[in-house]
PDB file of C-alpha atoms in Angstrom:
ATOM      1  CA  MET A 304     -32.106  28.709   3.212  1.00 47.00           C
ATOM      2  CA  GLU A 305     -32.684  26.258   0.120  1.00 42.00           C
ATOM      3  CA  LYS A 306     -28.833  26.405  -0.769  1.00 41.00           C
ATOM      4  CA  ILE A 307     -27.984  25.847   2.717  1.00 44.00           C
ATOM      5  CA  LEU A 308     -29.673  23.188   2.858  1.00 37.00           C
ATOM      6  CA  LYS A 309     -28.172  21.665  -0.492  1.00 42.00           C
ATOM      7  CA  LEU A 310     -24.892  22.588   0.806  1.00 41.00           C
ATOM      8  CA  ASN A 311     -25.656  20.300   4.012  1.00 44.00           C
ATOM      9  CA  MET A 312     -26.759  17.534   2.023  1.00 44.00           C
ATOM     10  CA  CYS A 313     -23.829  17.718  -0.296  1.00 46.00           C
ATOM     11  CA  PHE A 314     -21.522  17.706   2.932  1.00 43.00           C
ATOM     12  CA  ARG A 315     -23.391  14.712   4.476  1.00 53.00           C
ATOM     13  CA  ARG A 316     -23.198  12.606   1.383  1.00 55.00           C
ATOM     14  CA  PHE A 317     -19.361  13.814   1.143  1.00 52.00           C
ATOM     15  CA  LYS A 318     -18.655  12.461   4.740  1.00 62.00           C
ATOM     16  CA  LEU A 319     -20.827   9.222   4.350  1.00 60.00           C
ATOM     17  CA  GLY A 320     -18.562   8.490   1.012  1.00 69.00           C
ATOM     18  CA  LEU A 321     -15.680   8.949   2.712  1.00 75.00           C
ATOM     19  CA  LYS A 322     -16.413   6.716   5.828  1.00 79.00           C
ATOM     20  CA  ARG A 323     -17.428   3.949   3.280  1.00 82.00           C
ATOM     21  CA  LEU A 324     -14.232   4.392   1.610  1.00 84.00           C
ATOM     22  CA  VAL A 325     -11.996   4.598   4.835  1.00 84.00           C
ATOM     23  CA  LEU A 326     -13.930   1.401   5.718  1.00 87.00           C
ATOM     24  CA  ILE A 327     -12.854  -0.660   2.526  1.00 88.00           C
ATOM     25  CA  ASP A 328      -9.249   0.568   3.106  1.00 88.00           C
ATOM     26  CA  PHE A 329      -9.256  -1.000   6.792  1.00 90.00           C
ATOM     27  CA  TYR A 330     -10.871  -4.243   5.593  1.00 92.00           C
ATOM     28  CA  SER A 331      -8.015  -4.437   2.576  1.00 92.00           C
ATOM     29  CA  ASN A 332      -5.341  -3.665   5.440  1.00 92.00           C
ATOM     30  CA  PHE A 333      -6.571  -6.531   7.285  1.00 95.00           C
ATOM     31  CA  LEU A 334      -7.157  -9.013   4.315  1.00 95.00           C
ATOM     32  CA  PHE A 335      -3.349  -7.888   3.012  1.00 94.00           C
ATOM     33  CA  ASN A 336      -1.807  -8.578   6.178  1.00 95.00           C
ATOM     34  CA  PHE A 337      -3.848 -11.698   6.709  1.00 97.00           C
ATOM     35  CA  LEU A 338      -2.641 -13.274   3.415  1.00 96.00           C
ATOM     36  CA  TYR A 339       0.787 -12.004   3.722  1.00 94.00           C
ATOM     37  CA  MET A 340       1.589 -12.774   7.004  1.00 94.00           C
ATOM     38  CA  LEU A 341      -0.073 -16.342   6.703  1.00 96.00           C
ATOM     39  CA  ALA A 342       2.747 -16.923   3.697  1.00 95.00           C
ATOM     40  CA  GLN A 343       5.528 -15.048   5.203  1.00 93.00           C
ATOM     41  CA  PRO A 344       6.931 -17.127   8.034  1.00 93.00           C
ATOM     42  CA  ALA A 345       7.595 -20.271   5.332  1.00 94.00           C
ATOM     43  CA  ILE A 346       9.168 -17.485   3.129  1.00 94.00           C
ATOM     44  CA  VAL A 347      11.127 -16.106   5.793  1.00 91.00           C
ATOM     45  CA  LEU A 348      12.676 -19.252   6.916  1.00 92.00           C
ATOM     46  CA  TYR A 349      13.461 -20.440   3.265  1.00 92.00           C
ATOM     47  CA  MET A 350      14.874 -17.252   2.341  1.00 91.00           C
ATOM     48  CA  MET A 351      16.998 -16.571   5.644  1.00 88.00           C
ATOM     49  CA  THR A 352      18.891 -20.048   5.212  1.00 88.00           C
ATOM     50  CA  ALA A 353      19.213 -19.408   1.324  1.00 91.00           C
ATOM     51  CA  VAL A 354      20.324 -15.809   1.521  1.00 91.00           C
ATOM     52  CA  ASP A 355      24.254 -14.713   1.386  1.00 94.00           C
ATOM     53  CA  PRO A 356      24.426 -12.553   4.552  1.00 92.00           C
ATOM     54  CA  VAL A 357      26.648  -9.941   2.549  1.00 94.00           C
ATOM     55  CA  TRP A 358      23.748  -9.764  -0.308  1.00 93.00           C
ATOM     56  CA  TYR A 359      21.362  -9.127   2.589  1.00 91.00           C
ATOM     57  CA  LYS A 360      23.291  -6.316   3.822  1.00 93.00           C
ATOM     58  CA  ILE A 361      23.200  -4.689   0.589  1.00 94.00           C
ATOM     59  CA  THR A 362      19.559  -4.769   0.499  1.00 93.00           C
ATOM     60  CA  LEU A 363      19.157  -2.954   3.350  1.00 93.00           C
ATOM     61  CA  LEU A 364      21.610  -0.218   2.079  1.00 94.00           C
ATOM     62  CA  ILE A 365      19.776  -0.210  -1.391  1.00 93.00           C
ATOM     63  CA  ASN A 366      16.200   0.181   0.985  1.00 90.00           C
ATOM     64  CA  THR A 367      17.637   2.600   3.224  1.00 91.00           C
ATOM     65  CA  GLY A 368      18.972   4.451   0.453  1.00 91.00           C
ATOM     66  CA  GLY A 369      15.870   4.749  -1.713  1.00 88.00           C
ATOM     67  CA  VAL A 370      14.066   6.324   1.179  1.00 86.00           C
ATOM     68  CA  LEU A 371      16.833   8.761   1.551  1.00 89.00           C
ATOM     69  CA  VAL A 372      16.895   9.784  -2.074  1.00 86.00           C
ATOM     70  CA  GLY A 373      13.378   9.729  -2.700  1.00 84.00           C
ATOM     71  CA  GLY A 374      12.521  12.040   0.630  1.00 84.00           C
ATOM     72  CA  TRP A 375      15.471  14.757  -0.501  1.00 84.00           C
ATOM     73  CA  PHE A 376      14.242  14.734  -4.040  1.00 79.00           C
ATOM     74  CA  MET A 377      10.422  14.876  -3.400  1.00 82.00           C
ATOM     75  CA  LYS A 378       9.210  18.119  -4.510  1.00 84.00           C
ATOM     76  CA  LYS A 379       5.299  19.367  -5.536  1.00 83.00           C
ATOM     77  CA  GLN A 380       6.187  18.967  -9.167  1.00 86.00           C
ATOM     78  CA  ARG A 381       6.669  15.024  -8.698  1.00 84.00           C
ATOM     79  CA  LEU A 382       4.171  14.888  -6.321  1.00 85.00           C
ATOM     80  CA  ILE A 383       1.568  16.174  -8.662  1.00 86.00           C
ATOM     81  CA  TRP A 384       3.423  13.762 -11.386  1.00 88.00           C
ATOM     82  CA  LEU A 385       2.920  10.806  -9.220  1.00 88.00           C
ATOM     83  CA  ARG A 386      -0.887  11.635  -8.448  1.00 86.00           C
ATOM     84  CA  HIS A 387      -1.670  11.725 -11.976  1.00 88.00           C
ATOM     85  CA  HIS A 388       0.186   8.383 -12.848  1.00 89.00           C
ATOM     86  CA  PHE A 389      -0.722   6.729  -9.565  1.00 91.00           C
ATOM     87  CA  THR A 390      -2.457   3.786 -11.184  1.00 91.00           C
ATOM     88  CA  TYR A 391       0.354   2.925 -13.825  1.00 91.00           C
ATOM     89  CA  LEU A 392       2.943   3.059 -10.923  1.00 91.00           C
ATOM     90  CA  CYS A 393       0.507   0.502  -8.452  1.00 92.00           C
ATOM     91  CA  LEU A 394       0.034  -1.831 -11.362  1.00 92.00           C
ATOM     92  CA  PHE A 395       3.788  -1.527 -12.263  1.00 92.00           C
ATOM     93  CA  ASP A 396       4.799  -2.016  -8.670  1.00 93.00           C
ATOM     94  CA  ALA A 397       2.400  -5.342  -8.163  1.00 94.00           C
ATOM     95  CA  LEU A 398       3.643  -6.564 -11.531  1.00 94.00           C
ATOM     96  CA  LEU A 399       7.226  -6.501 -10.606  1.00 94.00           C
ATOM     97  CA  MET A 400       6.425  -7.776  -7.148  1.00 93.00           C
ATOM     98  CA  VAL A 401       4.271 -10.902  -8.908  1.00 94.00           C
ATOM     99  CA  CYS A 402       7.376 -11.208 -11.398  1.00 94.00           C
ATOM    100  CA  ILE A 403       9.969 -11.236  -8.761  1.00 94.00           C
ATOM    101  CA  ASN A 404       8.022 -13.594  -6.791  1.00 93.00           C
ATOM    102  CA  LEU A 405       7.793 -15.984  -9.831  1.00 91.00           C
ATOM    103  CA  PHE A 406      11.020 -16.172 -11.454  1.00 93.00           C
ATOM    104  CA  LEU A 407      13.274 -15.484  -8.447  1.00 91.00           C
ATOM    105  CA  GLY A 408      11.351 -17.247  -5.843  1.00 90.00           C
ATOM    106  CA  HIS A 409      14.338 -19.726  -5.519  1.00 91.00           C
ATOM    107  CA  LEU A 410      17.117 -17.482  -5.879  1.00 92.00           C
ATOM    108  CA  ALA A 411      17.063 -15.796  -2.330  1.00 92.00           C
ATOM    109  CA  ASN A 412      20.229 -13.308  -3.013  1.00 94.00           C
ATOM    110  CA  ALA A 413      18.459 -12.022  -6.472  1.00 94.00           C
ATOM    111  CA  ARG A 414      14.813 -11.852  -5.009  1.00 94.00           C
ATOM    112  CA  PHE A 415      16.121  -9.607  -1.715  1.00 93.00           C
ATOM    113  CA  VAL A 416      18.024  -7.199  -4.147  1.00 94.00           C
ATOM    114  CA  ALA A 417      15.232  -7.196  -6.561  1.00 94.00           C
ATOM    115  CA  ILE A 418      12.512  -6.313  -3.883  1.00 94.00           C
ATOM    116  CA  ALA A 419      14.906  -3.775  -2.665  1.00 93.00           C
ATOM    117  CA  LEU A 420      15.050  -1.873  -5.570  1.00 93.00           C
ATOM    118  CA  ASN A 421      11.235  -2.227  -6.199  1.00 93.00           C
ATOM    119  CA  GLU A 422      10.554  -0.871  -3.092  1.00 91.00           C
ATOM    120  CA  ALA A 423      13.212   2.060  -3.335  1.00 89.00           C
ATOM    121  CA  LEU A 424      11.644   2.827  -7.171  1.00 87.00           C
ATOM    122  CA  PHE A 425       8.311   2.278  -6.789  1.00 89.00           C
ATOM    123  CA  THR A 426       6.547   1.070  -3.557  1.00 90.00           C
ATOM    124  CA  TYR A 427       7.650   3.872  -1.753  1.00 89.00           C
ATOM    125  CA  TYR A 428       6.289   6.401  -4.157  1.00 89.00           C
ATOM    126  CA  VAL A 429       3.136   4.315  -4.090  1.00 89.00           C
ATOM    127  CA  LYS A 430       2.718   4.921  -0.163  1.00 87.00           C
ATOM    128  CA  GLN A 431       3.595   8.571  -0.348  1.00 87.00           C
ATOM    129  CA  ILE A 432       0.426   9.281  -2.756  1.00 87.00           C
ATOM    130  CA  ILE A 433      -1.870   7.195  -0.487  1.00 85.00           C
ATOM    131  CA  ASP A 434      -0.622   9.179   2.499  1.00 84.00           C
ATOM    132  CA  ASP A 435      -1.494  12.303   0.258  1.00 83.00           C
ATOM    133  CA  MET A 436      -4.587  11.139  -0.733  1.00 80.00           C
ATOM    134  CA  TYR A 437      -5.635  10.854   2.977  1.00 78.00           C
ATOM    135  CA  ASN A 438      -3.770  14.195   4.186  1.00 78.00           C
ATOM    136  CA  ASN A 439      -5.854  15.978   1.547  1.00 74.00           C
ATOM    137  CA  ALA A 440      -9.200  14.371   2.367  1.00 70.00           C
ATOM    138  CA  PHE A 441      -8.940  14.773   6.238  1.00 73.00           C
ATOM    139  CA  ARG A 442      -7.950  17.250   8.951  1.00 70.00           C
ATOM    140  CA  LYS A 443      -4.825  16.485  10.816  1.00 67.00           C
ATOM    141  CA  SER A 444      -6.648  15.247  14.030  1.00 67.00           C
ATOM    142  CA  THR A 445      -8.905  12.724  12.160  1.00 77.00           C
ATOM    143  CA  ILE A 446      -5.596  11.245   9.829  1.00 78.00           C
ATOM    144  CA  THR A 447      -4.210  10.496  13.357  1.00 80.00           C
ATOM    145  CA  LEU A 448      -7.239   8.779  14.768  1.00 83.00           C
ATOM    146  CA  LEU A 449      -7.235   6.886  10.962  1.00 83.00           C
ATOM    147  CA  SER A 450      -3.594   5.987  11.039  1.00 84.00           C
ATOM    148  CA  ALA A 451      -4.272   4.506  14.694  1.00 87.00           C
ATOM    149  CA  LYS A 452      -7.307   2.539  13.351  1.00 88.00           C
ATOM    150  CA  SER A 453      -5.809   1.220  10.190  1.00 88.00           C
ATOM    151  CA  ASN A 454      -2.617   0.193  12.199  1.00 90.00           C
ATOM    152  CA  SER A 455      -5.212  -1.846  14.522  1.00 94.00           C
ATOM    153  CA  TYR A 456      -6.849  -3.424  11.361  1.00 93.00           C
ATOM    154  CA  LEU A 457      -3.096  -4.384  10.027  1.00 93.00           C
ATOM    155  CA  ALA A 458      -2.146  -5.882  13.439  1.00 95.00           C
ATOM    156  CA  ALA A 459      -5.502  -7.620  13.372  1.00 95.00           C
ATOM    157  CA  GLY A 460      -4.509  -9.406  10.095  1.00 95.00           C
ATOM    158  CA  THR A 461      -0.559 -10.010  11.313  1.00 95.00           C
ATOM    159  CA  LEU A 462      -2.205 -11.758  14.393  1.00 96.00           C
ATOM    160  CA  THR A 463      -4.451 -13.945  12.490  1.00 96.00           C
ATOM    161  CA  GLY A 464      -2.213 -14.502   9.546  1.00 95.00           C
ATOM    162  CA  VAL A 465       0.706 -15.557  11.706  1.00 95.00           C
ATOM    163  CA  GLY A 466      -1.713 -17.096  14.267  1.00 95.00           C
ATOM    164  CA  LEU A 467      -3.060 -19.433  11.470  1.00 96.00           C
ATOM    165  CA  SER A 468       0.268 -20.052  10.435  1.00 94.00           C
ATOM    166  CA  VAL A 469       0.966 -22.124  13.411  1.00 93.00           C
ATOM    167  CA  PHE A 470      -1.344 -24.731  12.537  1.00 94.00           C
ATOM    168  CA  VAL A 471      -0.922 -24.473   8.719  1.00 92.00           C
ATOM    169  CA  THR A 472       2.169 -25.026   6.721  1.00 88.00           C
ATOM    170  CA  PHE A 473       3.188 -24.092   3.062  1.00 92.00           C
ATOM    171  CA  ASP A 474       5.747 -25.066   0.771  1.00 93.00           C
ATOM    172  CA  ILE A 475       7.755 -21.941  -0.767  1.00 93.00           C
ATOM    173  CA  ASP A 476       5.992 -22.095  -3.689  1.00 94.00           C
ATOM    174  CA  THR A 477       2.325 -22.017  -2.342  1.00 95.00           C
ATOM    175  CA  ALA A 478       3.539 -19.217  -0.004  1.00 95.00           C
ATOM    176  CA  LEU A 479       5.017 -17.051  -2.728  1.00 95.00           C
ATOM    177  CA  PHE A 480       1.695 -17.518  -4.743  1.00 95.00           C
ATOM    178  CA  ILE A 481      -0.140 -16.460  -1.497  1.00 95.00           C
ATOM    179  CA  SER A 482       2.189 -13.437  -0.987  1.00 94.00           C
ATOM    180  CA  SER A 483       1.664 -12.340  -4.712  1.00 95.00           C
ATOM    181  CA  ALA A 484      -2.104 -12.619  -4.161  1.00 94.00           C
ATOM    182  CA  ALA A 485      -2.099 -10.517  -1.351  1.00 94.00           C
ATOM    183  CA  ILE A 486       0.245  -7.805  -3.445  1.00 93.00           C
ATOM    184  CA  VAL A 487      -2.628  -7.565  -6.425  1.00 93.00           C
ATOM    185  CA  ILE A 488      -5.679  -7.246  -4.198  1.00 92.00           C
ATOM    186  CA  ASP A 489      -3.790  -4.306  -2.125  1.00 92.00           C
ATOM    187  CA  SER A 490      -2.998  -2.796  -5.335  1.00 92.00           C
ATOM    188  CA  LEU A 491      -6.138  -3.037  -6.888  1.00 91.00           C
ATOM    189  CA  VAL A 492      -8.219  -1.739  -3.792  1.00 91.00           C
ATOM    190  CA  SER A 493      -5.336   1.198  -3.329  1.00 90.00           C
ATOM    191  CA  ILE A 494      -6.169   1.983  -7.247  1.00 90.00           C
ATOM    192  CA  LEU A 495      -9.779   2.073  -6.200  1.00 88.00           C
ATOM    193  CA  LEU A 496      -9.614   4.085  -3.228  1.00 86.00           C
ATOM    194  CA  ARG A 497      -7.242   6.949  -5.093  1.00 83.00           C
ATOM    195  CA  GLN A 498      -9.829   7.158  -7.941  1.00 83.00           C
ATOM    196  CA  ARG A 499     -12.914   7.177  -5.950  1.00 82.00           C
ATOM    197  CA  MET A 500     -11.704   9.464  -3.453  1.00 78.00           C
ATOM    198  CA  GLY A 501     -10.408  11.735  -5.657  1.00 73.00           C
ATOM    199  CA  ASN A 502     -13.687  11.710  -7.386  1.00 73.00           C
ATOM    200  CA  LEU A 503     -15.492  12.592  -4.449  1.00 70.00           C
ATOM    201  CA  ILE A 504     -13.025  15.526  -3.632  1.00 64.00           C
ATOM    202  CA  LYS A 505     -13.671  16.910  -6.848  1.00 64.00           C
ATOM    203  CA  GLY A 506     -17.295  16.606  -6.659  1.00 57.00           C
ATOM    204  CA  TYR A 507     -17.461  18.167  -3.189  1.00 52.00           C
ATOM    205  CA  ASN A 508     -15.471  21.011  -4.456  1.00 54.00           C
ATOM    206  CA  LYS A 509     -17.728  21.662  -7.343  1.00 54.00           C
TER     207      LYS A 509
END
């Protein structure tokens, strides 16, 4: 009887810990999309007037090719390797995006290509590991519900950010700074969630 009570307590703590982490993820989704979409109209308007159509099409090819190749060659061994190196992968992804905004912010063609390469080489895999984290922590039906709620927080952030951008305008440098800040915050929260959720699952399985 005592053993059953301990197991129930452990399970309740596990569920409570997961709930807190999910809420943090939802709030960070809102904050990221709010900041990102607050700055995005200024960035898009600037870039679309400066980018060459040919280079823009090349970036679309790179993006699509990255998803295609990444999906084809994703195997269990690679997934395990990515899990172990998630922190470095996430930090490198964020650092590259900040550098791209900092050094290529006024070079539309180079910026589009650099972002496409970064998304194909790093961002795609960061997203896969985050999805994998949820798949290991929740059941399929729960994942569907969490995904719907996560999308609603993202949509709320987008709505708030774009709505505010109607009344507030930024120059391109300020917009790039806000976008970079959003990426850094999102990456740090992703690293925190991955570590905390991994520790929670390990503690529960002991």
